[in-house]
C-alpha positions as protocol buffer text, in pm:
chain_id: "A"
residue {
  index: 1
  type: MET
  ca { x: -35 y: 5 z: -6 }
}
residue {
  index: 2
  type: LEU
  ca { x: 127 y: 321 z: -82 }
}
residue {
  index: 3
  type: THR
  ca { x: 12 y: 678 z: 68 }
}
residue {
  index: 4
  type: LEU
  ca { x: 119 y: 1023 z: -49 }
}
residue {
  index: 5
  type: ARG
  ca { x: 157 y: 1252 z: 219 }
}
residue {
  index: 6
  type: ARG
  ca { x: 251 y: 1658 z: -51 }
}
residue {
  index: 7
  type: SER
  ca { x: 410 y: 1914 z: 59 }
}
residue {
  index: 8
  type: ASN
  ca { x: 145 y: 2132 z: 72 }
}
residue {
  index: 9
  type: GLU
  ca { x: -51 y: 1908 z: 336 }
}
residue {
  index: 10
  type: ARG
  ca { x: 209 y: 1961 z: 627 }
}
residue {
  index: 11
  type: GLY
  ca { x: 209 y: 2176 z: 870 }
}
residue {
  index: 12
  type: HIS
  ca { x: 372 y: 2559 z: 853 }
}
residue {
  index: 13
  type: ALA
  ca { x: 483 y: 2777 z: 1083 }
}
residue {
  index: 14
  type: ASN
  ca { x: 686 y: 3107 z: 1018 }
}
residue {
  index: 15
  type: HIS
  ca { x: 831 y: 3223 z: 1355 }
}
residue {
  index: 16
  type: GLY
  ca { x: 1087 y: 3545 z: 1151 }
}
residue {
  index: 17
  type: TRP
  ca { x: 1390 y: 3429 z: 1172 }
}
residue {
  index: 18
  type: LEU
  ca { x: 1308 y: 3019 z: 1199 }
}
residue {
  index: 19
  type: ASP
  ca { x: 1093 y: 2898 z: 854 }
}
residue {
  index: 20
  type: SER
  ca { x: 962 y: 2552 z: 976 }
}
residue {
  index: 21
  type: TYR
  ca { x: 752 y: 2276 z: 783 }
}
residue {
  index: 22
  type: HIS
  ca { x: 667 y: 1999 z: 972 }
}
residue {
  index: 23
  type: THR
  ca { x: 570 y: 1630 z: 818 }
}
residue {
  index: 24
  type: PHE
  ca { x: 405 y: 1502 z: 1151 }
}
residue {
  index: 25
  type: SER
  ca { x: 221 y: 1682 z: 1470 }
}
residue {
  index: 26
  type: PHE
  ca { x: 495 y: 1925 z: 1652 }
}
residue {
  index: 27
  type: ALA
  ca { x: 428 y: 2136 z: 1867 }
}
residue {
  index: 28
  type: ASN
  ca { x: 104 y: 2439 z: 1796 }
}
residue {
  index: 29
  type: TYR
  ca { x: 75 y: 2188 z: 1468 }
}
residue {
  index: 30
  type: TYR
  ca { x: -173 y: 1972 z: 1592 }
}
residue {
  index: 31
  type: ASP
  ca { x: -337 y: 1619 z: 1310 }
}
residue {
  index: 32
  type: PRO
  ca { x: -473 y: 1349 z: 1468 }
}
residue {
  index: 33
  type: ALA
  ca { x: -440 y: 1120 z: 1127 }
}
residue {
  index: 34
  type: HIS
  ca { x: -50 y: 1297 z: 1104 }
}
residue {
  index: 35
  type: MET
  ca { x: 151 y: 1171 z: 1522 }
}
residue {
  index: 36
  type: GLY
  ca { x: 398 y: 958 z: 1352 }
}
residue {
  index: 37
  type: PHE
  ca { x: 490 y: 649 z: 1121 }
}
residue {
  index: 38
  type: GLY
  ca { x: 599 y: 370 z: 1334 }
}
residue {
  index: 39
  type: SER
  ca { x: 906 y: 489 z: 1566 }
}
residue {
  index: 40
  type: LEU
  ca { x: 950 y: 813 z: 1335 }
}
residue {
  index: 41
  type: ARG
  ca { x: 791 y: 1070 z: 1508 }
}
residue {
  index: 42
  type: VAL
  ca { x: 978 y: 1406 z: 1400 }
}
residue {
  index: 43
  type: ILE
  ca { x: 1028 y: 1528 z: 1014 }
}
residue {
  index: 44
  type: ASN
  ca { x: 1156 y: 1954 z: 1064 }
}
residue {
  index: 45
  type: ASP
  ca { x: 1241 y: 2128 z: 720 }
}
residue {
  index: 46
  type: ASP
  ca { x: 1351 y: 2398 z: 873 }
}
residue {
  index: 47
  type: ARG
  ca { x: 1483 y: 2717 z: 713 }
}
residue {
  index: 48
  type: ILE
  ca { x: 1745 y: 2897 z: 970 }
}
residue {
  index: 49
  type: ALA
  ca { x: 1732 y: 3290 z: 892 }
}
residue {
  index: 50
  type: PRO
  ca { x: 2151 y: 3418 z: 975 }
}
residue {
  index: 51
  type: SER
  ca { x: 2281 y: 3428 z: 1223 }
}
residue {
  index: 52
  type: ARG
  ca { x: 1960 y: 3318 z: 1481 }
}
residue {
  index: 53
  type: GLY
  ca { x: 1869 y: 2968 z: 1572 }
}
residue {
  index: 54
  type: PHE
  ca { x: 1821 y: 2756 z: 1856 }
}
residue {
  index: 55
  type: GLY
  ca { x: 1871 y: 2886 z: 2229 }
}
residue {
  index: 56
  type: THR
  ca { x: 1969 y: 2640 z: 2481 }
}
residue {
  index: 57
  type: HIS
  ca { x: 1722 y: 2402 z: 2565 }
}
residue {
  index: 58
  type: GLY
  ca { x: 1644 y: 2025 z: 2659 }
}
residue {
  index: 59
  type: HIS
  ca { x: 1546 y: 1704 z: 2502 }
}
residue {
  index: 60
  type: ARG
  ca { x: 1520 y: 1302 z: 2640 }
}
residue {
  index: 61
  type: ASP
  ca { x: 1444 y: 991 z: 2591 }
}
residue {
  index: 62
  type: MET
  ca { x: 1434 y: 1062 z: 2165 }
}
residue {
  index: 63
  type: GLU
  ca { x: 1651 y: 1007 z: 1949 }
}
residue {
  index: 64
  type: ILE
  ca { x: 1739 y: 1269 z: 1699 }
}
residue {
  index: 65
  type: ILE
  ca { x: 1930 y: 1342 z: 1359 }
}
residue {
  index: 66
  type: THR
  ca { x: 2019 y: 1680 z: 1142 }
}
residue {
  index: 67
  type: TYR
  ca { x: 2107 y: 1615 z: 789 }
}
residue {
  index: 68
  type: VAL
  ca { x: 2251 y: 1906 z: 654 }
}
residue {
  index: 69
  type: LEU
  ca { x: 2113 y: 2032 z: 340 }
}
residue {
  index: 70
  type: ASP
  ca { x: 2256 y: 2427 z: 265 }
}
residue {
  index: 71
  type: GLY
  ca { x: 2422 y: 2660 z: 496 }
}
residue {
  index: 72
  type: ALA
  ca { x: 2559 y: 2505 z: 837 }
}
residue {
  index: 73
  type: VAL
  ca { x: 2465 y: 2456 z: 1192 }
}
residue {
  index: 74
  type: ALA
  ca { x: 2699 y: 2487 z: 1531 }
}
residue {
  index: 75
  type: HIS
  ca { x: 2609 y: 2293 z: 1779 }
}
residue {
  index: 76
  type: LYS
  ca { x: 2675 y: 2336 z: 2126 }
}
residue {
  index: 77
  type: ASP
  ca { x: 2536 y: 2027 z: 2467 }
}
residue {
  index: 78
  type: SER
  ca { x: 2596 y: 2003 z: 2806 }
}
residue {
  index: 79
  type: MET
  ca { x: 2804 y: 1661 z: 2719 }
}
residue {
  index: 80
  type: GLY
  ca { x: 3120 y: 1898 z: 2589 }
}
residue {
  index: 81
  type: SER
  ca { x: 3004 y: 1824 z: 2254 }
}
residue {
  index: 82
  type: GLY
  ca { x: 3076 y: 2107 z: 1993 }
}
residue {
  index: 83
  type: SER
  ca { x: 3065 y: 2102 z: 1594 }
}
residue {
  index: 84
  type: THR
  ca { x: 3001 y: 2247 z: 1294 }
}
residue {
  index: 85
  type: ILE
  ca { x: 2707 y: 2079 z: 1071 }
}
residue {
  index: 86
  type: ARG
  ca { x: 2775 y: 2115 z: 744 }
}
residue {
  index: 87
  type: PRO
  ca { x: 2555 y: 1980 z: 403 }
}
residue {
  index: 88
  type: GLY
  ca { x: 2738 y: 1630 z: 356 }
}
residue {
  index: 89
  type: ASN
  ca { x: 2771 y: 1596 z: 719 }
}
residue {
  index: 90
  type: VAL
  ca { x: 2403 y: 1336 z: 902 }
}
residue {
  index: 91
  type: GLN
  ca { x: 2485 y: 1433 z: 1312 }
}
residue {
  index: 92
  type: ARG
  ca { x: 2234 y: 1210 z: 1553 }
}
residue {
  index: 93
  type: MET
  ca { x: 2208 y: 1253 z: 1904 }
}
residue {
  index: 94
  type: SER
  ca { x: 2109 y: 1013 z: 2112 }
}
residue {
  index: 95
  type: ALA
  ca { x: 1912 y: 1207 z: 2463 }
}
residue {
  index: 96
  type: GLY
  ca { x: 1895 y: 934 z: 2693 }
}
residue {
  index: 97
  type: ARG
  ca { x: 1788 y: 1072 z: 3059 }
}
residue {
  index: 98
  type: GLY
  ca { x: 1742 y: 1444 z: 3022 }
}
residue {
  index: 99
  type: VAL
  ca { x: 2072 y: 1660 z: 2757 }
}
residue {
  index: 100
  type: LEU
  ca { x: 2139 y: 2034 z: 2648 }
}
residue {
  index: 101
  type: HIS
  ca { x: 2175 y: 2175 z: 2394 }
}
residue {
  index: 102
  type: SER
  ca { x: 2199 y: 2482 z: 2076 }
}
residue {
  index: 103
  type: GLU
  ca { x: 2157 y: 2473 z: 1724 }
}
residue {
  index: 104
  type: PHE
  ca { x: 2316 y: 2807 z: 1588 }
}
residue {
  index: 105
  type: ASN
  ca { x: 2319 y: 2948 z: 1172 }
}
residue {
  index: 106
  type: PRO
  ca { x: 2679 y: 3054 z: 1250 }
}
residue {
  index: 107
  type: LEU
  ca { x: 2698 y: 3254 z: 869 }
}
residue {
  index: 108
  type: GLU
  ca { x: 2601 y: 3619 z: 877 }
}
residue {
  index: 109
  type: ASP
  ca { x: 2515 y: 3589 z: 505 }
}
residue {
  index: 110
  type: GLN
  ca { x: 2297 y: 3263 z: 417 }
}
residue {
  index: 111
  type: THR
  ca { x: 1976 y: 3059 z: 541 }
}
residue {
  index: 112
  type: THR
  ca { x: 2084 y: 2691 z: 679 }
}
residue {
  index: 113
  type: HIS
  ca { x: 1863 y: 2448 z: 485 }
}
residue {
  index: 114
  type: LEU
  ca { x: 1823 y: 2149 z: 729 }
}
residue {
  index: 115
  type: LEU
  ca { x: 1620 y: 1862 z: 796 }
}
residue {
  index: 116
  type: GLN
  ca { x: 1523 y: 1726 z: 1169 }
}
residue {
  index: 117
  type: ILE
  ca { x: 1432 y: 1436 z: 1214 }
}
residue {
  index: 118
  type: TRP
  ca { x: 1315 y: 1240 z: 1587 }
}
residue {
  index: 119
  type: ILE
  ca { x: 1260 y: 927 z: 1612 }
}
residue {
  index: 120
  type: GLU
  ca { x: 1143 y: 728 z: 1945 }
}
residue {
  index: 121
  type: PRO
  ca { x: 1392 y: 507 z: 2087 }
}
residue {
  index: 122
  type: ASN
  ca { x: 1334 y: 100 z: 2281 }
}
residue {
  index: 123
  type: VAL
  ca { x: 1475 y: 205 z: 2504 }
}
residue {
  index: 124
  type: THR
  ca { x: 1491 y: 494 z: 2820 }
}
residue {
  index: 125
  type: GLY
  ca { x: 1711 y: 627 z: 3057 }
}
residue {
  index: 126
  type: ILE
  ca { x: 2020 y: 600 z: 2896 }
}
residue {
  index: 127
  type: GLU
  ca { x: 2334 y: 797 z: 2939 }
}
residue {
  index: 128
  type: PRO
  ca { x: 2266 y: 1085 z: 2634 }
}
residue {
  index: 129
  type: GLU
  ca { x: 2503 y: 1002 z: 2343 }
}
residue {
  index: 130
  type: TYR
  ca { x: 2626 y: 1245 z: 2063 }
}
residue {
  index: 131
  type: GLU
  ca { x: 2786 y: 1140 z: 1659 }
}
residue {
  index: 132
  type: GLU
  ca { x: 2879 y: 1314 z: 1316 }
}
residue {
  index: 133
  type: GLN
  ca { x: 2988 y: 1142 z: 1031 }
}
residue {
  index: 134
  type: GLU
  ca { x: 3142 y: 1289 z: 720 }
}
residue {
  index: 135
  type: VAL
  ca { x: 2898 y: 1122 z: 381 }
}
residue {
  index: 136
  type: PRO
  ca { x: 3087 y: 1228 z: 66 }
}
residue {
  index: 137
  type: GLU
  ca { x: 2868 y: 1289 z: -213 }
}
residue {
  index: 138
  type: ALA
  ca { x: 3006 y: 1034 z: -439 }
}
residue {
  index: 139
  type: GLU
  ca { x: 2889 y: 746 z: -202 }
}
residue {
  index: 140
  type: LYS
  ca { x: 2516 y: 907 z: -208 }
}
residue {
  index: 141
  type: ARG
  ca { x: 2535 y: 952 z: -548 }
}
residue {
  index: 142
  type: GLY
  ca { x: 2296 y: 730 z: -773 }
}
residue {
  index: 143
  type: ARG
  ca { x: 2263 y: 426 z: -438 }
}
residue {
  index: 144
  type: LEU
  ca { x: 2118 y: 539 z: -148 }
}
residue {
  index: 145
  type: ARG
  ca { x: 2364 y: 514 z: 153 }
}
residue {
  index: 146
  type: GLN
  ca { x: 2286 y: 394 z: 521 }
}
residue {
  index: 147
  type: VAL
  ca { x: 2337 y: 635 z: 789 }
}
residue {
  index: 148
  type: ILE
  ca { x: 2161 y: 573 z: 1082 }
}
residue {
  index: 149
  type: SER
  ca { x: 2101 y: 162 z: 1209 }
}
residue {
  index: 150
  type: PRO
  ca { x: 2034 y: 6 z: 1507 }
}
residue {
  index: 151
  type: ASP
  ca { x: 2354 y: -184 z: 1453 }
}
residue {
  index: 152
  type: GLY
  ca { x: 2593 y: -34 z: 1329 }
}
residue {
  index: 153
  type: ALA
  ca { x: 2589 y: -173 z: 879 }
}
residue {
  index: 154
  type: ASP
  ca { x: 2753 y: -54 z: 636 }
}
residue {
  index: 155
  type: GLY
  ca { x: 2928 y: 225 z: 889 }
}
residue {
  index: 156
  type: SER
  ca { x: 2647 y: 384 z: 948 }
}
residue {
  index: 157
  type: MET
  ca { x: 2607 y: 552 z: 1338 }
}
residue {
  index: 158
  type: ARG
  ca { x: 2394 y: 357 z: 1598 }
}
residue {
  index: 159
  type: ILE
  ca { x: 2051 y: 424 z: 1753 }
}
residue {
  index: 160
  type: HIS
  ca { x: 1794 y: 302 z: 1964 }
}
residue {
  index: 161
  type: GLN
  ca { x: 1569 y: 214 z: 1771 }
}
residue {
  index: 162
  type: ASP
  ca { x: 1455 y: -88 z: 1542 }
}
residue {
  index: 163
  type: ALA
  ca { x: 1474 y: 244 z: 1263 }
}
residue {
  index: 164
  type: ARG
  ca { x: 1739 y: 290 z: 976 }
}
residue {
  index: 165
  type: LEU
  ca { x: 1808 y: 582 z: 795 }
}
residue {
  index: 166
  type: TYR
  ca { x: 1967 y: 592 z: 366 }
}
residue {
  index: 167
  type: VAL
  ca { x: 2017 y: 920 z: 208 }
}
residue {
  index: 168
  type: GLY
  ca { x: 2077 y: 920 z: -203 }
}
residue {
  index: 169
  type: LEU
  ca { x: 2146 y: 1189 z: -475 }
}
residue {
  index: 170
  type: PHE
  ca { x: 1928 y: 1100 z: -825 }
}
residue {
  index: 171
  type: ASP
  ca { x: 1926 y: 1208 z: -1127 }
}
residue {
  index: 172
  type: ASP
  ca { x: 1853 y: 1131 z: -1534 }
}
residue {
  index: 173
  type: VAL
  ca { x: 1888 y: 731 z: -1470 }
}
residue {
  index: 174
  type: GLU
  ca { x: 2066 y: 632 z: -1156 }
}
residue {
  index: 175
  type: THR
  ca { x: 1842 y: 417 z: -1029 }
}
residue {
  index: 176
  type: ALA
  ca { x: 1783 y: 229 z: -671 }
}
residue {
  index: 177
  type: GLU
  ca { x: 1620 y: -30 z: -501 }
}
residue {
  index: 178
  type: LEU
  ca { x: 1562 y: -129 z: -130 }
}
residue {
  index: 179
  type: PRO
  ca { x: 1419 y: -407 z: -38 }
}
residue {
  index: 180
  type: LEU
  ca { x: 1195 y: -437 z: 269 }
}
residue {
  index: 181
  type: ALA
  ca { x: 1184 y: -728 z: 414 }
}
residue {
  index: 182
  type: ALA
  ca { x: 830 y: -884 z: 547 }
}
residue {
  index: 183
  type: GLY
  ca { x: 666 y: -675 z: 823 }
}
residue {
  index: 184
  type: ARG
  ca { x: 879 y: -383 z: 720 }
}
residue {
  index: 185
  type: ARG
  ca { x: 745 y: -79 z: 665 }
}
residue {
  index: 186
  type: ALA
  ca { x: 861 y: 255 z: 451 }
}
residue {
  index: 187
  type: TRP
  ca { x: 870 y: 659 z: 469 }
}
residue {
  index: 188
  type: VAL
  ca { x: 991 y: 841 z: 185 }
}
residue {
  index: 189
  type: HIS
  ca { x: 1079 y: 1204 z: 155 }
}
residue {
  index: 190
  type: VAL
  ca { x: 1219 y: 1443 z: -40 }
}
residue {
  index: 191
  type: ALA
  ca { x: 1474 y: 1686 z: 43 }
}
residue {
  index: 192
  type: ARG
  ca { x: 1494 y: 1869 z: -282 }
}
residue {
  index: 193
  type: GLY
  ca { x: 1462 y: 1733 z: -659 }
}
residue {
  index: 194
  type: GLU
  ca { x: 1181 y: 1561 z: -764 }
}
residue {
  index: 195
  type: VAL
  ca { x: 1206 y: 1190 z: -788 }
}
residue {
  index: 196
  type: THR
  ca { x: 996 y: 897 z: -821 }
}
residue {
  index: 197
  type: VAL
  ca { x: 971 y: 619 z: -621 }
}
residue {
  index: 198
  type: ASN
  ca { x: 772 y: 360 z: -687 }
}
residue {
  index: 199
  type: GLY
  ca { x: 565 y: 524 z: -977 }
}
residue {
  index: 200
  type: GLN
  ca { x: 479 y: 747 z: -740 }
}
residue {
  index: 201
  type: ALA
  ca { x: 609 y: 1100 z: -877 }
}
residue {
  index: 202
  type: LEU
  ca { x: 736 y: 1330 z: -592 }
}
residue {
  index: 203
  type: LYS
  ca { x: 897 y: 1692 z: -534 }
}
residue {
  index: 204
  type: ALA
  ca { x: 1059 y: 1868 z: -227 }
}
residue {
  index: 205
  type: GLY
  ca { x: 832 y: 1821 z: 52 }
}
residue {
  index: 206
  type: ASP
  ca { x: 698 y: 1462 z: -39 }
}
residue {
  index: 207
  type: ALA
  ca { x: 674 y: 1169 z: 115 }
}
residue {
  index: 208
  type: LEU
  ca { x: 590 y: 885 z: 25 }
}
residue {
  index: 209
  type: ALA
  ca { x: 490 y: 605 z: 317 }
}
residue {
  index: 210
  type: LEU
  ca { x: 542 y: 178 z: 228 }
}
residue {
  index: 211
  type: ILE
  ca { x: 337 y: -35 z: 411 }
}
residue {
  index: 212
  type: ASP
  ca { x: 328 y: -433 z: 262 }
}
residue {
  index: 213
  type: GLU
  ca { x: 601 y: -355 z: -28 }
}
residue {
  index: 214
  type: ALA
  ca { x: 874 y: -580 z: -130 }
}
residue {
  index: 215
  type: ALA
  ca { x: 1132 y: -297 z: -221 }
}
residue {
  index: 216
  type: VAL
  ca { x: 1173 y: 46 z: -231 }
}
residue {
  index: 217
  type: ARG
  ca { x: 1188 y: 203 z: -584 }
}
residue {
  index: 218
  type: ILE
  ca { x: 1420 y: 520 z: -714 }
}
residue {
  index: 219
  type: SER
  ca { x: 1419 y: 673 z: -1046 }
}
residue {
  index: 220
  type: ASP
  ca { x: 1417 y: 949 z: -1279 }
}
residue {
  index: 221
  type: GLY
  ca { x: 1568 y: 1221 z: -1055 }
}
residue {
  index: 222
  type: LYS
  ca { x: 1588 y: 1521 z: -1146 }
}
residue {
  index: 223
  type: GLN
  ca { x: 1900 y: 1741 z: -812 }
}
residue {
  index: 224
  type: ALA
  ca { x: 1689 y: 1488 z: -581 }
}
residue {
  index: 225
  type: ASP
  ca { x: 1855 y: 1426 z: -228 }
}
residue {
  index: 226
  type: VAL
  ca { x: 1613 y: 1124 z: -77 }
}
residue {
  index: 227
  type: LEU
  ca { x: 1592 y: 978 z: 207 }
}
residue {
  index: 228
  type: VAL
  ca { x: 1429 y: 656 z: 323 }
}
residue {
  index: 229
  type: PHE
  ca { x: 1335 y: 515 z: 682 }
}
residue {
  index: 230
  type: ASP
  ca { x: 1332 y: 124 z: 668 }
}
residue {
  index: 231
  type: LEU
  ca { x: 1129 y: 81 z: 1021 }
}
residue {
  index: 232
  type: ALA
  ca { x: 970 y: -208 z: 1144 }
}
C-alpha cells in the first residue's frame, strides 16, 4: 500500500527567523491523522535565518538526527560536544535521560536549510550520546547509503531503535532499489528536487509511506536528495 503526503499538506510555522514545515504533528501543529509513522515521530523541514538559531533547550528519551542541506549549524550541548555541521554531514544525538543543547546558524549572509528528525527510542533513561559522520557525495550518488541503524551496518551510526535511514542523490538515469523484509514499512522523504518512487512522482517536501511493499524503487531523479526510513 502506498500513501502520499504532499508538501503542501504539512503543518507550517513561520517565526521570522525560523520557517518550518512539519510532516507530523509538532508544537502548535496538531493533526491526529499524522502523529508519526511507526517509531518515526518528527520530520521538520527548517530554514534558519543568518546569525539566528535555537537557544539552549532540553530533550530526553529521543533519537535526534540532523541532516543539513544548505548552510551550516553550530551545535553545542551539555555533554561537552560542539561542532559545525555542514552539508554532507549527518548528526545523531541520543537524548537519553536528558541533554541540553543549542543549534545556531553561524553564517552572517546565508540561510541554513536542514531536516530535523526524531525517532522514538526502544530504551529510556540511558546516558546521552552524540555522534557525527561525514557522508561524501560520491557515496550517495545514484545509490542509497545507510547512515543510521541499530547495529552499525555499513559504517552507519547506531541509534536505540529498530530503524534504518538511507540517503541518496539521484539524477537522470540513476536508480536504486531497497528491498523491504516482511513486516517492515518505509517512509520516503524528498528533501529537494524531483524523483519517482514506486511509480509515484514526488517533489521537494513530498513523502510516500509504503506498507506491505516488497521494495522501495527510486528512478527518474532531477537533482533529487532523498531520505528513506526502513522501520519495524
